[in-house]
CSV table of C-alpha atoms and ligand atoms in Angstrom, one decimal:
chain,number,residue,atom,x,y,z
A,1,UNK,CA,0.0,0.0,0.0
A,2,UNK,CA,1.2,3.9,-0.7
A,3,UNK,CA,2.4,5.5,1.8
A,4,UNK,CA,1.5,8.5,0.3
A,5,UNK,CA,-2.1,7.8,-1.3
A,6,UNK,CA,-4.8,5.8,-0.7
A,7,UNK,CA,-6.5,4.3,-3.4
A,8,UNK,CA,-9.9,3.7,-2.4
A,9,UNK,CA,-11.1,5.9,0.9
A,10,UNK,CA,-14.9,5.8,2.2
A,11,UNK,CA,-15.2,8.7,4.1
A,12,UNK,CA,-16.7,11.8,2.3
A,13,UNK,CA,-18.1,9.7,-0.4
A,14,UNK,CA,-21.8,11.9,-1.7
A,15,UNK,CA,-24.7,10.0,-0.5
A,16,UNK,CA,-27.8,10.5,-2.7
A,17,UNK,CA,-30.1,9.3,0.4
A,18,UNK,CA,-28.3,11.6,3.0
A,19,UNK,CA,-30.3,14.9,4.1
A,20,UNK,CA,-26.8,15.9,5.6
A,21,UNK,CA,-25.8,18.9,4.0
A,22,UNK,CA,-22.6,17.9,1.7
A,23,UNK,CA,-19.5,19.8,1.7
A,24,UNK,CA,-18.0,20.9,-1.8
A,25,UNK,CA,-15.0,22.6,-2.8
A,26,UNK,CA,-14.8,25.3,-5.5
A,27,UNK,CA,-11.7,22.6,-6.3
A,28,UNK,CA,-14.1,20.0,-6.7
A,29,UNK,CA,-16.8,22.2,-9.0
A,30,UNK,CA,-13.4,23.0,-10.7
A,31,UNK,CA,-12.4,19.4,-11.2
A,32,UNK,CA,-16.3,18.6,-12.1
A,33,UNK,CA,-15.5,21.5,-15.0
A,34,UNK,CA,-12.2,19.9,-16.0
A,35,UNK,CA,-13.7,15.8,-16.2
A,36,UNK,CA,-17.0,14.9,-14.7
A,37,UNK,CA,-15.9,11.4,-14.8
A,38,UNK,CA,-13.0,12.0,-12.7
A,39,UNK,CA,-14.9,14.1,-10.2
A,40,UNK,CA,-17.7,11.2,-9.8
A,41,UNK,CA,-14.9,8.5,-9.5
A,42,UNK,CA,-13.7,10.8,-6.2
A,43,UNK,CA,-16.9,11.6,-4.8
A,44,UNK,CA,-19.0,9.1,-5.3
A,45,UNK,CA,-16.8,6.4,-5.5
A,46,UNK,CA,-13.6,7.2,-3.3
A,47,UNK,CA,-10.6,7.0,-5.8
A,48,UNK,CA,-9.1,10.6,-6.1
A,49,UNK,CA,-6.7,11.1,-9.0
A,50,UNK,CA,-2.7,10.7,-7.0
A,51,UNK,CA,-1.8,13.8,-5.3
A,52,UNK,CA,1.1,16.2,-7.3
A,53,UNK,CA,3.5,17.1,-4.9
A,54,UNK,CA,2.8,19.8,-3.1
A,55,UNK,CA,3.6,23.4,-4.1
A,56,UNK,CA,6.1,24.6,-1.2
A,57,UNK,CA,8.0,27.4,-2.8
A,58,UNK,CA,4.5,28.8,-3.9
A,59,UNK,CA,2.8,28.3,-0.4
A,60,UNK,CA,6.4,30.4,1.0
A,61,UNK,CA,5.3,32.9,-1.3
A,62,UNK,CA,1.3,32.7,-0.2
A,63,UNK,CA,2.3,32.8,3.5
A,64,UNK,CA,4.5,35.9,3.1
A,65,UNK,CA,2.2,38.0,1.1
A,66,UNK,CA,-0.6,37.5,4.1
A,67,UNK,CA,2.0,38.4,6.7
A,68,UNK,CA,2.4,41.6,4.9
A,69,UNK,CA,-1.3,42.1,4.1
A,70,UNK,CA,-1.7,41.4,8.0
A,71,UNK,CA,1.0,44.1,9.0
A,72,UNK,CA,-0.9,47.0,6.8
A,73,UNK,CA,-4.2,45.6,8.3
A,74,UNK,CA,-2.7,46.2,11.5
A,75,UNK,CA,-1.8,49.7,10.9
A,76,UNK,CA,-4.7,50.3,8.4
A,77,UNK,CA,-2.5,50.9,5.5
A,78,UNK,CA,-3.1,50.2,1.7
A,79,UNK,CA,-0.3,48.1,0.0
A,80,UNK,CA,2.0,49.9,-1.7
A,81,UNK,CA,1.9,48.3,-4.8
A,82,UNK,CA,-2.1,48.7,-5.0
A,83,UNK,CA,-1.5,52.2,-4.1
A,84,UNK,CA,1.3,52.9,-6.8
A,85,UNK,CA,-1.4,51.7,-9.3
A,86,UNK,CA,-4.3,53.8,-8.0
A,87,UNK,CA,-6.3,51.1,-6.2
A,88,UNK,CA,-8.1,52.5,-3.6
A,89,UNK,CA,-8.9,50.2,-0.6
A,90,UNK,CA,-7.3,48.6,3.1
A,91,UNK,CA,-6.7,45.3,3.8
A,92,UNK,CA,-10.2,44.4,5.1
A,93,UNK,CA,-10.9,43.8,8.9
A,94,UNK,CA,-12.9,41.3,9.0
A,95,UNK,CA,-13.6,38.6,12.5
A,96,UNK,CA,-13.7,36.3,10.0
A,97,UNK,CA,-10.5,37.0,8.1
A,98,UNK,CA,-8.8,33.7,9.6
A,99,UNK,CA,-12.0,31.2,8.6
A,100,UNK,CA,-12.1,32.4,5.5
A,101,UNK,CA,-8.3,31.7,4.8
A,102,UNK,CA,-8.9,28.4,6.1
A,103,UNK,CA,-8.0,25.8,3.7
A,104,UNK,CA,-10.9,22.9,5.4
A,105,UNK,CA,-13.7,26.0,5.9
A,106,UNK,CA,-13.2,28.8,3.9
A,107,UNK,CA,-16.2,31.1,3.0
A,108,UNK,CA,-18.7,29.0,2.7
A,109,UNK,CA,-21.9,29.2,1.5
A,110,UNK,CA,-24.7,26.4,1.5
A,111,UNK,CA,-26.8,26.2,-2.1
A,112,UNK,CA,-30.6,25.5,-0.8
A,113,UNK,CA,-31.7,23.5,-4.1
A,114,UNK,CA,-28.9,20.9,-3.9
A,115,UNK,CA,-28.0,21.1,-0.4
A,116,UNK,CA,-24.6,20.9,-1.1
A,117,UNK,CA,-22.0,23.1,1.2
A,118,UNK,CA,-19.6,25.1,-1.4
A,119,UNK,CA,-16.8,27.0,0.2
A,120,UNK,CA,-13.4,28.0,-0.6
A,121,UNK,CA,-10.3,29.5,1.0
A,122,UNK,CA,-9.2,33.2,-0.3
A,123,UNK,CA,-5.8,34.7,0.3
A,124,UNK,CA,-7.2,38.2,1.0
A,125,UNK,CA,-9.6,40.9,0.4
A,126,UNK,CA,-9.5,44.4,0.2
A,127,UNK,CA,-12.0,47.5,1.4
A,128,UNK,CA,-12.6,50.1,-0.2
A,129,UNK,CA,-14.0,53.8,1.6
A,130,UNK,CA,-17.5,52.8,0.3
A,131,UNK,CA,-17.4,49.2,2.0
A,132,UNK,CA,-16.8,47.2,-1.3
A,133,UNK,CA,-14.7,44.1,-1.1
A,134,UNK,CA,-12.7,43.7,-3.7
A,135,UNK,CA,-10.7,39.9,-4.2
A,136,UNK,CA,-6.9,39.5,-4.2
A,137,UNK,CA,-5.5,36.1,-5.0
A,138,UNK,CA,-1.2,35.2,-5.2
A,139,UNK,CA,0.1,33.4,-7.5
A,140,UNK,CA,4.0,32.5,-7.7
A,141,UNK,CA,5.4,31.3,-10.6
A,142,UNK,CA,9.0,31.5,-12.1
A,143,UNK,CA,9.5,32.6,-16.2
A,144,UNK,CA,12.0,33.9,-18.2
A,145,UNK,CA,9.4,36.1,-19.6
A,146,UNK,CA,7.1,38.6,-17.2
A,147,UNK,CA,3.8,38.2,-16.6
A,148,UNK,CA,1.8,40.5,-18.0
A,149,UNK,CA,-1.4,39.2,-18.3
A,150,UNK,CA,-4.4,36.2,-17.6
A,151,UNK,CA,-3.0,34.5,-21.6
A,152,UNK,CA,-2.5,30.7,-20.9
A,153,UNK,CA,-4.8,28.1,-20.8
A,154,UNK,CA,-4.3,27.3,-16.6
A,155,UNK,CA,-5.2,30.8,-15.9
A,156,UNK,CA,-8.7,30.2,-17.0
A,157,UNK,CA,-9.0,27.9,-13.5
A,158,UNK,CA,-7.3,31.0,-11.9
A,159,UNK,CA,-9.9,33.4,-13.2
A,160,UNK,CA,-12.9,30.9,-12.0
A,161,UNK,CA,-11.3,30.2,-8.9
A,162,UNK,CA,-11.3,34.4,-8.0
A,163,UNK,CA,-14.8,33.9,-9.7
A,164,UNK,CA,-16.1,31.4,-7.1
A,165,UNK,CA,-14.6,33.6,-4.4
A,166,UNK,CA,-16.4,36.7,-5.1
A,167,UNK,CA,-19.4,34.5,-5.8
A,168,UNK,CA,-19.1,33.5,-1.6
A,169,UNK,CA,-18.6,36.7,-0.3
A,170,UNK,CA,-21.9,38.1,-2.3
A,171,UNK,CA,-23.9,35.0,-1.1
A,172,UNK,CA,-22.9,36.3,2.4
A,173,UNK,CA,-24.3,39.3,2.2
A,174,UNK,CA,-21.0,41.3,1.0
A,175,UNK,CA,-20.9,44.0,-2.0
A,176,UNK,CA,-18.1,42.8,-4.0
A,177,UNK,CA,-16.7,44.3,-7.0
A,178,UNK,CA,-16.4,42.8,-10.0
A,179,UNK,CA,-12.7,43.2,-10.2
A,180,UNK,CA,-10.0,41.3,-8.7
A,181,UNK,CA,-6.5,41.6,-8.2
A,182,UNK,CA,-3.8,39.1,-8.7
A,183,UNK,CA,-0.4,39.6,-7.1
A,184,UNK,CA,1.7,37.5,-9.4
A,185,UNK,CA,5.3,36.7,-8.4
A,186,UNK,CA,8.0,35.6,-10.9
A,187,UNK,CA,11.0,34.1,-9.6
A,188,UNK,CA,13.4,35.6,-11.5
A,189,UNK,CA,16.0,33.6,-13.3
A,190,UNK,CA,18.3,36.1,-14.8
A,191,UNK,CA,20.9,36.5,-11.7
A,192,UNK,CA,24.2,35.5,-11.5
A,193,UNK,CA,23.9,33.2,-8.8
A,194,UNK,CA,21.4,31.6,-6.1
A,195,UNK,CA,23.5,33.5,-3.1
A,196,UNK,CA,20.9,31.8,-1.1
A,197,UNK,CA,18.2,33.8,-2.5
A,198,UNK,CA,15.5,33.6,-5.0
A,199,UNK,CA,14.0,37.6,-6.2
A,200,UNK,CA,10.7,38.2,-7.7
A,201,UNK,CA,9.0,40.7,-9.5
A,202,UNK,CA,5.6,41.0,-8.6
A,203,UNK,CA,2.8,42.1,-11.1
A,204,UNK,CA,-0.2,43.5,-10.4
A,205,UNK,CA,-3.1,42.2,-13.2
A,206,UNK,CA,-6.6,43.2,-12.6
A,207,UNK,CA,-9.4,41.0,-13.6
A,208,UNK,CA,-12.6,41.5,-14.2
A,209,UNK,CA,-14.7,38.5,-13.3
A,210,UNK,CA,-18.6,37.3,-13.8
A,211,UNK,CA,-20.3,34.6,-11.6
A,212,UNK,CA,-23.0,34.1,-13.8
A,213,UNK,CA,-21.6,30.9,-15.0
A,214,UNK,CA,-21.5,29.5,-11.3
A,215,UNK,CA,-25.3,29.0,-10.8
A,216,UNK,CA,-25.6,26.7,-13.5
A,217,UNK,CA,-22.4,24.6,-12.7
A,218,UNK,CA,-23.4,23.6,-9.5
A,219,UNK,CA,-26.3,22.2,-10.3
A,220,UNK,CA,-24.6,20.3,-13.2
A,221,UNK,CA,-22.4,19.2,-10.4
A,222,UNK,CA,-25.5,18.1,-8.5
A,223,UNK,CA,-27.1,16.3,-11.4
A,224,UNK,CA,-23.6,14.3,-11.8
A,225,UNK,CA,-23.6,13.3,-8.3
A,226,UNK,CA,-27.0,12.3,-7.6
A,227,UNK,CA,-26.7,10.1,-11.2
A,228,UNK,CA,-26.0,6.7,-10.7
A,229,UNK,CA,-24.2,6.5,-14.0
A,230,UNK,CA,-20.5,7.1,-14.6
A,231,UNK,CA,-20.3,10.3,-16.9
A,232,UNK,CA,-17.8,10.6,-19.6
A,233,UNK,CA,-14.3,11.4,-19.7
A,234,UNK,CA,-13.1,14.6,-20.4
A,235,UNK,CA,-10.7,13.5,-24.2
A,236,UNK,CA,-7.8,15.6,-23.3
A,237,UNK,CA,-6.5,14.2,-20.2
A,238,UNK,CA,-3.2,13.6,-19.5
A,239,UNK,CA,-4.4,11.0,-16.5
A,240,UNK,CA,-6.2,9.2,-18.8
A,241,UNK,CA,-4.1,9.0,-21.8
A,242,UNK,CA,-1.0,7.6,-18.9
A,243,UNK,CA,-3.9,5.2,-17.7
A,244,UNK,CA,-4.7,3.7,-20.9
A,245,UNK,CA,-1.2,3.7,-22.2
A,246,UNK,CA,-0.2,1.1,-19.1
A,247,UNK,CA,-3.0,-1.0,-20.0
A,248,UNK,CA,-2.1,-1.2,-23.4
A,249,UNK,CA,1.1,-3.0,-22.3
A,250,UNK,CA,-1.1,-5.8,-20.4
A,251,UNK,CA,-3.4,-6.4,-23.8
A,252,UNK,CA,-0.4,-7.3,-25.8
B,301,SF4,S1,-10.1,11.8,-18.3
B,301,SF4,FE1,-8.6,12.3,-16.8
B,301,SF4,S2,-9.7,13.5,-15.4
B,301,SF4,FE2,-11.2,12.3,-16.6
B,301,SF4,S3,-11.5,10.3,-15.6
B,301,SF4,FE3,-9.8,10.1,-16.9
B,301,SF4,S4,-8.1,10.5,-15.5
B,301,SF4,FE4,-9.8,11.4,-14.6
């Protein structure tokens, strides 16, 4: 057995019968967008696709950014970087600042029709003088190139994911602005040595975001988890394609 994953788990399986509220990530409805298939084989069935390893420099980065969001907090100060670029707005106070950074509750909000709990953890949010939240998410990287803008395919997950968020915060009764802001940090790569050190540039790209798709996609989500039919698999998977390449050795 893996030390590291286990194959088949049945805790926190959906239960079609259950009138138990059930807990879903905006990871999961994000997974449900990517593969239904792959999202029933975890929920409903237990087998969760193996775990990448985890994403420590990037967390480093995540973990620093709220310290420093957390010291302007304190001293109700805007970030200077938001500032320099004419975004008006303090790091919000809000009691439940730490619950909603939580990575196991997050801002949570439960959807009547399905009964299903969605929540999500954000990194941070911003106030502005009229009492509008406004979403800020990190992202670390490292590229040759910088980052300029939301171009490749991932950041389409990234633009839901900020999406879901403001989503949340309206369904808790918050006025939330459309845009967000991503604090996006490139490792640079150009130095002449380590020396122990990594630098980054950090841009700042606003997004404009819509949550009218959201709606919709949970209830798809719902309709796939209540089915007792296995839905199809996304066709441009690179799980899949590994899976059915190994099998393809045993049918020789
Ligand atoms: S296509 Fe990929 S995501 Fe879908 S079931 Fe297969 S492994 Fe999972």
């Amino acid at each position: 057995m893996s030390k590291y994953y286990t194959p088949k788990r049945t805790r926190n399986l959906y239960d079609p019968s259950s009138k138990m509220p059930y807990k879903l990530s905006r990871s999961a409805i994000e997974l449900f967008m990517e593969c239904p298939r792959c999202f029933y084989i975890d929920k409903r069935l237990g087998t969760r696709r193996p775990p990448g390893f985890p994403f420590s420099l990037n967390s480093a980065v995540d973990n620093l950014l709220k310290k420093e969001f957390d010291a302007l907090r304190a001293n109700k100060e805007p970030h200077p970087l938001l500032k320099a670029n004419g975004v008006v707005g303090i790091p919000a106070m809000n009691d439940k600042l730490d619950e909603w950074r939580n990575n196991f509750k997050g801002v949570q909000y439960k959807h009547e029709k399905t009964n299903l709990l969605i929540y999500g953890a954000i990194d941070d949010v911003l106030e502005t003088p009229s009492g509008e939240y406004v979403l800020i998410e990190f992202k670390a990287t490292s590229k040759s190139e910088p980052i300029t803008g939301l171009t490749a395919d991932h950041h389409e997950g990234y633009k839901r994911q900020v999406e879901m968020y403001q989503w949340l915060l309206r369904k808790n009764g918050y006025k939330v602005s459309d845009t967000a802001y991503f604090f996006y940090c490139n490792g640079l790569r150009n130095k002449k040595s380590f020396d122990k050190k990594l630098d980054f540039e950090i841009s700042l790209i606003p997004y404009k975001g819509s949550d009218k798709w959201i709606e919709e996609a949970i209830l798809t989500a719902y309709n796939c988890l209540i089915s007792d039919k296995l839905p199809t698999a996304g066709d441009d998977c690179d799980f899949c394609a590994y899976r059915k390449a190994v099998k393809s050795h045993f049918q020789k």
